């Protein structure tokens, strides 16, 4: 006898779990440095425009596919349509492996940095010294891998607890904690003398910076940050009960994710400007520039570890959703137990993460298509697999599942869905064409 499928305990619980998946390193680590690289406000506007048209529409498609099929991404496409469609689910599983293996490496850095900040190593460091601390750490062949293992183990532990008692329970505790921490940091950052310059940079658009590269970066970032295009939201949707209002849940999830990215930008950029650092520092912005900012800031010894706790929490609730995609697949399709599935797939991802971590140090010279392994995994997933998955998910719902999708979205006419026709139009035409255009222009 099969046990009945698990489901989420409450409406708030699901939204926090979905938002927990969305809010992650993408919001706090990637978003501020991408905004810093692509002209601040110009990037913010492009990002918002894409997230609230294409992003939000694809997310709704995913919830619908998941809830209609009550299955993992591959099984869902097989059940709803068959043919070649399960390949879309397969791409999603591949993306989960690609993302979580390097994501967990960065998750490990956040754990290591909590300890570093608490032991005061960084107090009074200059950004140059802190740059050395960071590169020495990530280039070390052993230490980051130990933290990568610790982070993956935490992820596995939460997933083994299951949907309600693992993921939902932890997200309900961790996400509000994250929100409080970010507000505290915001208060600190905005009251720094000189913060105004950063606020201007972030909020006053320079439209000359809105080029193809910025569009491409904003689109990839929207997919990555909203956790869409690879089946995470199909998976979470498959545990939803029939009465949930899907359009409103989608709006909640997208808005929470976007607000946290916005707030992270408002914490980081003003602090960077206040101390005269370069907003264009790239991936190091969070791990080098920010500790230097904390070192120069009254109360920094308290705020620095707090910040990395925030980052670790955000990373964990996202990592959990990536692992859950694979675990749900193994449980649904292969009849593996949740525990075995979580340990087994987590172990494989851990192993793929090892060369990714080494590629930042001793294996720097090995490249795939001109990129190190770490950068290749990031590029492959955010710039190719997720947008490509998004095209097919939108096409599927728009052209092959539209009537049932509308019925599923409104729970058979029970919920109002005033923008249904706009949404359908986006799925049929705008999303596939715009994504394809941005993808091609980015190559
Ligand atoms: N959305 C997460 C972040 O912003 C990453 C993620 C991508 C999680 C895809 C699940 C699926 O960090």
Coordinates of C-alpha atoms and ligand atoms in Angstrom, one line a residue:
X1 CA 0.0 0.0 0.0
X2 CA 1.2 3.4 -0.9
X3 CA 1.1 6.0 1.8
X4 CA -1.1 9.0 0.8
X5 CA 0.9 11.9 -0.7
X6 CA 2.1 14.4 1.8
X7 CA 0.9 18.0 1.6
X8 CA 1.6 21.4 3.1
X9 CA 0.1 22.1 6.4
X10 CA -1.2 25.6 5.9
X11 CA -1.5 28.4 3.3
X12 CA 1.1 30.6 5.1
X13 CA 3.3 27.6 5.3
X14 CA 3.3 27.0 1.6
X15 CA 3.9 30.6 0.8
X16 CA 6.8 30.7 3.2
X17 CA 8.3 27.5 1.7
X18 CA 8.0 28.8 -1.8
X19 CA 9.4 32.2 -0.8
X20 CA 12.1 30.3 1.1
X21 CA 13.1 28.6 -2.1
X22 CA 13.1 31.8 -4.0
X23 CA 14.9 34.0 -1.5
X24 CA 18.5 32.8 -1.4
X25 CA 22.0 33.6 -2.4
X26 CA 20.5 34.9 -5.6
X27 CA 18.9 37.8 -3.8
X28 CA 21.5 38.7 -1.3
X29 CA 24.8 37.6 -3.0
X30 CA 24.1 37.9 -6.7
X31 CA 21.5 40.7 -7.0
X32 CA 23.4 43.5 -5.4
X33 CA 26.6 42.8 -7.3
X34 CA 24.7 42.4 -10.6
X35 CA 23.0 45.7 -9.9
X36 CA 26.4 47.1 -9.1
X37 CA 27.8 45.9 -12.4
X38 CA 24.9 46.9 -14.6
X39 CA 24.2 50.4 -13.6
X40 CA 22.2 50.2 -10.4
X41 CA 18.7 51.5 -11.0
X42 CA 18.8 50.6 -14.7
X43 CA 19.2 46.9 -13.7
X44 CA 16.6 47.2 -11.0
X45 CA 14.0 48.4 -13.4
X46 CA 14.8 45.8 -16.1
X47 CA 14.7 43.1 -13.4
X48 CA 11.4 44.3 -12.0
X49 CA 9.8 44.4 -15.4
X50 CA 10.9 40.9 -16.3
X51 CA 10.1 39.4 -12.9
X52 CA 6.5 40.8 -12.9
X53 CA 5.6 39.8 -16.4
X54 CA 7.5 36.7 -17.6
X55 CA 8.7 35.5 -14.2
X56 CA 5.5 35.6 -12.3
X57 CA 3.6 34.0 -15.3
X58 CA 6.0 31.0 -15.5
X59 CA 5.8 30.5 -11.8
X60 CA 2.0 30.2 -12.0
X61 CA 2.4 27.7 -14.8
X62 CA 4.7 25.6 -12.6
X63 CA 2.3 25.6 -9.7
X64 CA -0.5 24.6 -12.0
X65 CA 1.5 21.7 -13.6
X66 CA 2.6 20.4 -10.2
X67 CA -0.9 20.6 -8.6
X68 CA -2.7 19.2 -11.6
X69 CA -0.4 16.2 -11.9
X70 CA 0.6 15.7 -8.2
X71 CA 3.9 14.4 -9.4
X72 CA 7.6 15.2 -9.8
X73 CA 8.6 17.3 -12.9
X74 CA 9.3 14.3 -15.2
X75 CA 6.3 12.4 -14.0
X76 CA 4.1 15.5 -14.3
X77 CA 4.8 16.1 -18.0
X78 CA 4.4 12.3 -18.7
X79 CA 1.1 12.2 -16.9
X80 CA -0.4 15.4 -18.4
X81 CA 0.8 15.0 -22.0
X82 CA 3.5 12.4 -22.6
X83 CA 5.4 12.5 -25.9
X84 CA 8.7 14.4 -25.6
X85 CA 7.4 16.7 -22.9
X86 CA 9.1 14.7 -20.0
X87 CA 12.4 15.9 -21.4
X88 CA 11.5 19.3 -19.9
X89 CA 11.3 17.7 -16.5
X90 CA 14.5 15.9 -17.2
X91 CA 16.3 19.2 -18.0
X92 CA 15.0 20.4 -14.6
X93 CA 16.5 17.5 -12.7
X94 CA 19.8 18.1 -14.5
X95 CA 19.6 21.8 -13.6
X96 CA 19.0 20.8 -9.9
X97 CA 22.2 18.8 -9.9
X98 CA 24.2 21.6 -11.7
X99 CA 22.9 24.3 -9.3
X100 CA 23.0 22.6 -6.0
X101 CA 26.5 21.3 -6.4
X102 CA 28.0 24.8 -6.7
X103 CA 25.3 26.5 -4.6
X104 CA 26.3 24.3 -1.7
X105 CA 29.9 25.3 -2.1
X106 CA 28.9 29.0 -1.6
X107 CA 26.5 27.9 1.2
X108 CA 29.7 26.4 2.8
X109 CA 31.4 29.8 2.5
X110 CA 28.6 31.5 4.4
X111 CA 29.0 29.0 7.3
X112 CA 32.7 29.6 7.3
X113 CA 32.2 33.3 7.3
X114 CA 29.9 33.2 10.3
X115 CA 32.8 31.6 12.2
X116 CA 35.4 34.0 10.8
X117 CA 33.3 37.0 11.7
X118 CA 32.8 35.7 15.3
X119 CA 36.4 35.1 15.9
X120 CA 37.1 38.6 14.9
X121 CA 39.7 37.8 12.2
X122 CA 38.3 40.5 10.0
X123 CA 38.0 43.3 12.5
X124 CA 39.8 46.4 11.2
X125 CA 40.7 44.7 7.9
X126 CA 41.1 46.8 4.8
X127 CA 39.4 45.6 1.7
X128 CA 42.7 44.5 0.3
X129 CA 43.5 42.3 3.3
X130 CA 40.0 41.0 3.2
X131 CA 40.3 40.2 -0.4
X132 CA 43.3 38.0 0.5
X133 CA 41.4 36.3 3.3
X134 CA 38.6 35.5 0.9
X135 CA 40.8 34.2 -2.0
X136 CA 43.0 32.2 0.4
X137 CA 39.9 30.6 1.8
X138 CA 38.2 29.7 -1.5
X139 CA 41.4 28.6 -3.1
X140 CA 42.3 26.2 -0.3
X141 CA 41.9 22.6 -1.5
X142 CA 40.4 21.3 1.7
X143 CA 38.7 23.8 4.0
X144 CA 35.9 25.0 1.7
X145 CA 35.1 21.4 0.9
X146 CA 34.6 20.6 4.6
X147 CA 32.1 23.5 4.9
X148 CA 30.5 22.4 1.6
X149 CA 30.0 19.0 3.2
X150 CA 28.5 20.6 6.4
X151 CA 26.1 22.7 4.3
X152 CA 25.0 19.7 2.2
X153 CA 24.4 17.7 5.4
X154 CA 22.1 20.4 6.8
X155 CA 20.2 20.5 3.5
X156 CA 19.8 16.7 3.5
X157 CA 18.6 16.7 7.2
X158 CA 15.8 19.2 6.5
X159 CA 14.7 17.3 3.4
X160 CA 14.6 14.0 5.2
X161 CA 12.0 15.6 7.6
X162 CA 9.6 15.7 4.6
X163 CA 7.3 18.4 3.3
X164 CA 5.3 19.4 6.3
X165 CA 7.6 18.5 9.2
X166 CA 10.9 19.3 7.5
X167 CA 10.7 22.0 4.8
X168 CA 7.6 23.8 5.9
X169 CA 8.5 23.8 9.6
X170 CA 12.0 25.2 9.0
X171 CA 10.9 27.8 6.5
X172 CA 8.3 29.1 8.9
X173 CA 11.0 29.7 11.5
X174 CA 13.8 30.8 9.2
X175 CA 12.1 33.1 6.8
X176 CA 10.7 35.5 9.4
X177 CA 14.1 35.4 11.2
X178 CA 15.7 36.5 7.9
X179 CA 13.3 39.3 7.5
X180 CA 14.0 40.7 11.0
X181 CA 17.8 40.5 10.4
X182 CA 17.6 42.3 7.1
X183 CA 15.5 45.1 8.7
X184 CA 18.1 45.5 11.4
X185 CA 20.9 45.7 8.8
X186 CA 18.9 48.1 6.8
X187 CA 18.5 50.5 9.7
X188 CA 22.3 50.3 10.2
X189 CA 23.2 50.8 6.6
X190 CA 20.8 53.7 5.8
X191 CA 22.0 55.7 8.8
X192 CA 25.6 55.6 7.8
X193 CA 27.0 59.0 6.9
X194 CA 27.3 59.0 3.1
X195 CA 24.7 56.4 2.5
X196 CA 22.8 58.7 0.2
X197 CA 25.2 58.2 -2.7
X198 CA 24.4 54.5 -2.7
X199 CA 20.7 55.1 -2.5
X200 CA 20.9 57.4 -5.5
X201 CA 23.0 54.9 -7.5
X202 CA 20.4 52.2 -6.8
X203 CA 17.3 54.3 -7.4
X204 CA 18.2 56.8 -10.0
X205 CA 18.3 55.1 -13.4
X206 CA 21.0 55.7 -16.0
X207 CA 19.2 54.4 -19.1
X208 CA 22.4 54.3 -21.2
X209 CA 23.4 51.3 -19.2
X210 CA 20.4 49.3 -20.4
X211 CA 22.0 47.2 -23.1
X212 CA 21.7 43.6 -24.3
X213 CA 24.1 42.4 -21.6
X214 CA 22.1 44.0 -18.8
X215 CA 18.9 42.5 -20.3
X216 CA 20.4 39.1 -20.4
X217 CA 21.8 39.3 -16.9
X218 CA 18.4 40.5 -15.6
X219 CA 16.5 37.7 -17.3
X220 CA 18.8 34.9 -16.0
X221 CA 18.7 36.5 -12.6
X222 CA 14.9 36.6 -12.6
X223 CA 14.7 32.9 -13.4
X224 CA 17.4 32.0 -10.8
X225 CA 16.0 34.2 -8.1
X226 CA 12.4 33.1 -8.5
X227 CA 13.5 29.4 -8.6
X228 CA 11.7 28.9 -11.9
X229 CA 12.4 27.1 -15.1
X230 CA 13.6 23.8 -13.6
X231 CA 10.7 22.3 -11.7
X232 CA 11.2 23.5 -8.1
X233 CA 7.8 25.1 -8.2
X234 CA 6.3 22.1 -10.0
X235 CA 7.6 20.0 -7.2
X236 CA 6.3 22.3 -4.4
X237 CA 3.0 22.7 -6.4
X238 CA 2.6 18.9 -6.4
X239 CA 2.1 18.9 -2.6
X240 CA -0.6 21.7 -2.7
X241 CA -4.1 20.9 -1.9
X242 CA -6.9 21.6 -4.4
X243 CA -8.4 24.6 -2.6
X244 CA -5.3 26.9 -2.6
X245 CA -5.6 30.1 -4.6
X246 CA -2.7 29.7 -7.0
X247 CA -2.6 33.2 -8.6
X248 CA -2.5 34.9 -5.2
X249 CA 0.2 32.5 -3.9
X250 CA 2.2 33.3 -7.0
X251 CA 1.9 37.0 -6.4
X252 CA 3.0 36.6 -2.8
X253 CA 6.0 34.5 -3.6
X254 CA 7.2 36.9 -6.4
X255 CA 6.6 40.0 -4.2
X256 CA 8.4 38.5 -1.2
X257 CA 11.4 37.5 -3.4
X258 CA 11.6 40.8 -5.1
X259 CA 11.3 42.8 -1.8
X260 CA 14.2 40.9 -0.3
X261 CA 16.4 41.4 -3.3
X262 CA 15.5 45.1 -3.2
X263 CA 16.2 45.3 0.5
X264 CA 19.5 43.5 0.1
X265 CA 20.5 46.1 -2.5
X266 CA 19.5 48.8 -0.1
X267 CA 21.6 47.3 2.7
X268 CA 24.7 46.6 0.6
X269 CA 25.0 49.5 -1.9
X270 CA 24.7 52.4 0.5
X271 CA 27.2 50.8 2.8
X272 CA 29.6 50.3 -0.1
X273 CA 29.3 53.9 -1.1
X274 CA 29.5 55.2 2.4
X275 CA 33.0 53.7 2.8
X276 CA 34.1 54.6 -0.7
X277 CA 34.3 51.1 -2.1
X278 CA 33.6 50.1 -5.7
X279 CA 30.1 48.8 -6.4
X280 CA 31.5 47.0 -9.4
X281 CA 33.4 44.4 -7.3
X282 CA 31.5 41.4 -8.7
X283 CA 31.0 38.2 -6.8
X284 CA 33.4 39.4 -4.1
X285 CA 31.1 42.2 -3.2
X286 CA 29.4 40.2 -0.4
X287 CA 32.4 38.3 0.9
X288 CA 35.1 41.0 0.6
X289 CA 33.7 44.5 0.3
X290 CA 30.9 43.9 2.9
X291 CA 33.2 42.6 5.6
X292 CA 35.5 45.6 5.0
X293 CA 32.4 47.8 5.4
X294 CA 31.5 46.1 8.7
X295 CA 35.1 46.4 9.9
X296 CA 34.9 50.2 9.4
X297 CA 31.4 50.5 10.9
X298 CA 30.5 51.1 14.6
X299 CA 28.9 47.9 15.8
X300 CA 30.4 46.0 12.9
X301 CA 31.4 43.1 15.1
X302 CA 27.8 42.4 15.8
X303 CA 26.4 43.1 12.4
X304 CA 29.0 41.1 10.5
X305 CA 28.1 37.7 11.9
X306 CA 24.5 38.6 11.8
X307 CA 24.7 39.3 8.1
X308 CA 26.3 35.9 7.4
X309 CA 23.7 34.1 9.5
X310 CA 21.2 35.8 7.2
X311 CA 23.0 34.6 4.1
X312 CA 23.3 31.1 5.4
X313 CA 19.6 30.9 6.3
X314 CA 18.6 32.2 2.8
X315 CA 20.9 29.7 1.2
X316 CA 19.6 26.7 3.2
X317 CA 15.9 27.2 2.5
X318 CA 16.8 27.4 -1.3
X319 CA 19.1 24.5 -1.3
X320 CA 16.4 22.4 0.3
X321 CA 14.0 23.1 -2.6
X322 CA 16.7 22.1 -5.1
X323 CA 17.3 18.8 -3.4
X324 CA 13.6 18.2 -3.0
X325 CA 13.2 18.3 -6.8
X326 CA 15.4 15.2 -7.1
X327 CA 14.1 13.5 -4.0
X328 CA 10.5 13.9 -5.1
X329 CA 11.5 12.4 -8.5
X330 CA 13.2 9.4 -6.9
X331 CA 10.4 8.8 -4.5
X332 CA 7.6 9.2 -7.1
X333 CA 9.1 7.4 -10.0
X334 CA 11.6 5.0 -8.6
X335 CA 9.9 4.1 -5.3
X336 CA 13.1 5.0 -3.3
X337 CA 12.6 6.0 0.3
X338 CA 12.9 9.7 1.1
X339 CA 15.8 9.1 3.4
X340 CA 17.8 7.0 0.8
X341 CA 16.9 9.5 -2.0
X342 CA 18.1 12.5 0.1
X343 CA 21.4 10.9 1.1
X344 CA 22.1 9.4 -2.3
X345 CA 21.4 12.5 -4.4
X346 CA 22.9 14.8 -1.9
X347 CA 26.1 12.7 -1.9
X348 CA 26.3 12.9 -5.8
X349 CA 25.8 16.7 -5.7
X350 CA 28.4 17.0 -3.0
X351 CA 30.9 15.1 -5.2
X352 CA 30.2 17.3 -8.2
X353 CA 30.7 20.3 -6.0
X354 CA 34.2 19.2 -5.1
X355 CA 35.7 20.0 -8.6
X356 CA 33.6 23.1 -8.7
X357 CA 35.3 24.3 -5.5
X358 CA 38.7 23.2 -6.6
X359 CA 38.2 25.1 -9.9
X360 CA 38.5 28.3 -7.9
X361 CA 42.0 27.3 -6.6
X362 CA 44.3 24.4 -7.6
X363 CA 42.2 23.5 -10.7
X364 CA 42.0 27.0 -12.0
X365 CA 43.5 25.9 -15.3
X366 CA 40.9 23.3 -16.2
X367 CA 38.2 24.9 -18.3
X368 CA 35.0 23.8 -20.1
X369 CA 34.1 26.1 -23.0
X370 CA 36.6 28.6 -21.6
X371 CA 35.1 28.7 -18.1
X372 CA 36.2 27.1 -14.9
X373 CA 33.9 24.3 -13.6
X374 CA 32.3 26.5 -11.0
X375 CA 31.5 29.3 -13.5
X376 CA 30.4 26.7 -16.1
X377 CA 27.8 25.1 -13.8
X378 CA 26.5 28.6 -12.9
X379 CA 26.4 29.7 -16.6
X380 CA 24.9 26.4 -17.8
X381 CA 22.1 26.5 -15.3
X382 CA 21.1 30.2 -15.0
X383 CA 21.9 31.3 -18.5
X384 CA 20.7 28.3 -20.5
X385 CA 18.8 25.5 -18.6
X386 CA 16.4 27.8 -16.6
X387 CA 15.4 30.2 -19.4
X388 CA 15.1 27.3 -21.9
X389 CA 12.9 25.4 -19.3
X390 CA 10.9 28.6 -19.0
X391 CA 10.2 28.7 -22.7
X392 CA 8.9 25.1 -22.8
X393 CA 6.9 25.5 -19.6
X394 CA 5.1 28.6 -20.9
X395 CA 4.5 27.0 -24.3
X396 CA 3.1 23.9 -22.7
X397 CA 0.6 25.7 -20.6
X398 CA -0.2 28.3 -23.3
X399 CA -0.7 25.9 -26.2
X400 CA -1.3 22.4 -24.9
X401 CA -2.9 22.7 -21.5
X402 CA -4.6 26.1 -21.5
X403 CA -8.2 25.1 -20.7
X404 CA -7.3 22.8 -17.9
X405 CA -4.7 25.3 -16.7
X406 CA -7.3 28.0 -16.3
X407 CA -9.6 25.6 -14.5
X408 CA -6.7 24.6 -12.2
X409 CA -5.8 28.3 -11.6
X410 CA -9.2 29.2 -10.4
X411 CA -9.9 25.8 -8.7
X412 CA -12.8 25.2 -11.1
X413 CA -14.1 28.8 -11.1
X414 CA -14.0 29.2 -7.3
X415 CA -11.3 31.9 -7.2
X416 CA -11.3 35.1 -9.2
X417 CA -8.5 35.5 -11.7
X418 CA -9.1 38.8 -13.4
X419 CA -5.9 38.9 -15.4
X420 CA -6.3 35.4 -16.8
X421 CA -6.3 36.5 -20.4
X422 CA -3.2 38.6 -20.1
X423 CA -1.5 35.7 -18.4
X424 CA -2.4 33.4 -21.2
X425 CA -1.2 35.9 -23.7
X426 CA 2.1 36.1 -21.9
X427 CA 2.4 32.3 -21.8
X428 CA 1.5 31.8 -25.5
X429 CA 3.6 34.6 -27.1
X430 CA 5.4 37.1 -24.9
X431 CA 7.4 34.7 -22.6
X432 CA 8.6 32.3 -25.3
X433 CA 9.5 35.0 -27.8
X434 CA 11.1 37.4 -25.3
X435 CA 13.1 34.7 -23.6
X436 CA 14.3 33.3 -26.9
X437 CA 15.2 36.7 -28.1
X438 CA 17.2 37.6 -25.0
X439 CA 18.9 34.2 -25.0
X440 CA 20.0 34.5 -28.6
X441 CA 21.2 38.1 -28.2
X442 CA 23.2 37.0 -25.2
X443 CA 25.2 34.4 -27.1
Ligands
LIG1 N1 16.1 31.0 -6.0 C1 17.3 30.6 -5.3 C2 18.2 31.9 -5.0 O1 17.8 33.0 -5.3 C3 18.1 29.6 -6.1 C4 17.3 28.5 -6.7 C5 17.3 28.4 -8.1 C6 16.6 27.7 -5.9 C7 16.5 27.4 -8.7 C8 15.8 26.7 -6.5 C9 15.7 26.6 -7.9 O2 19.2 31.7 -4.4

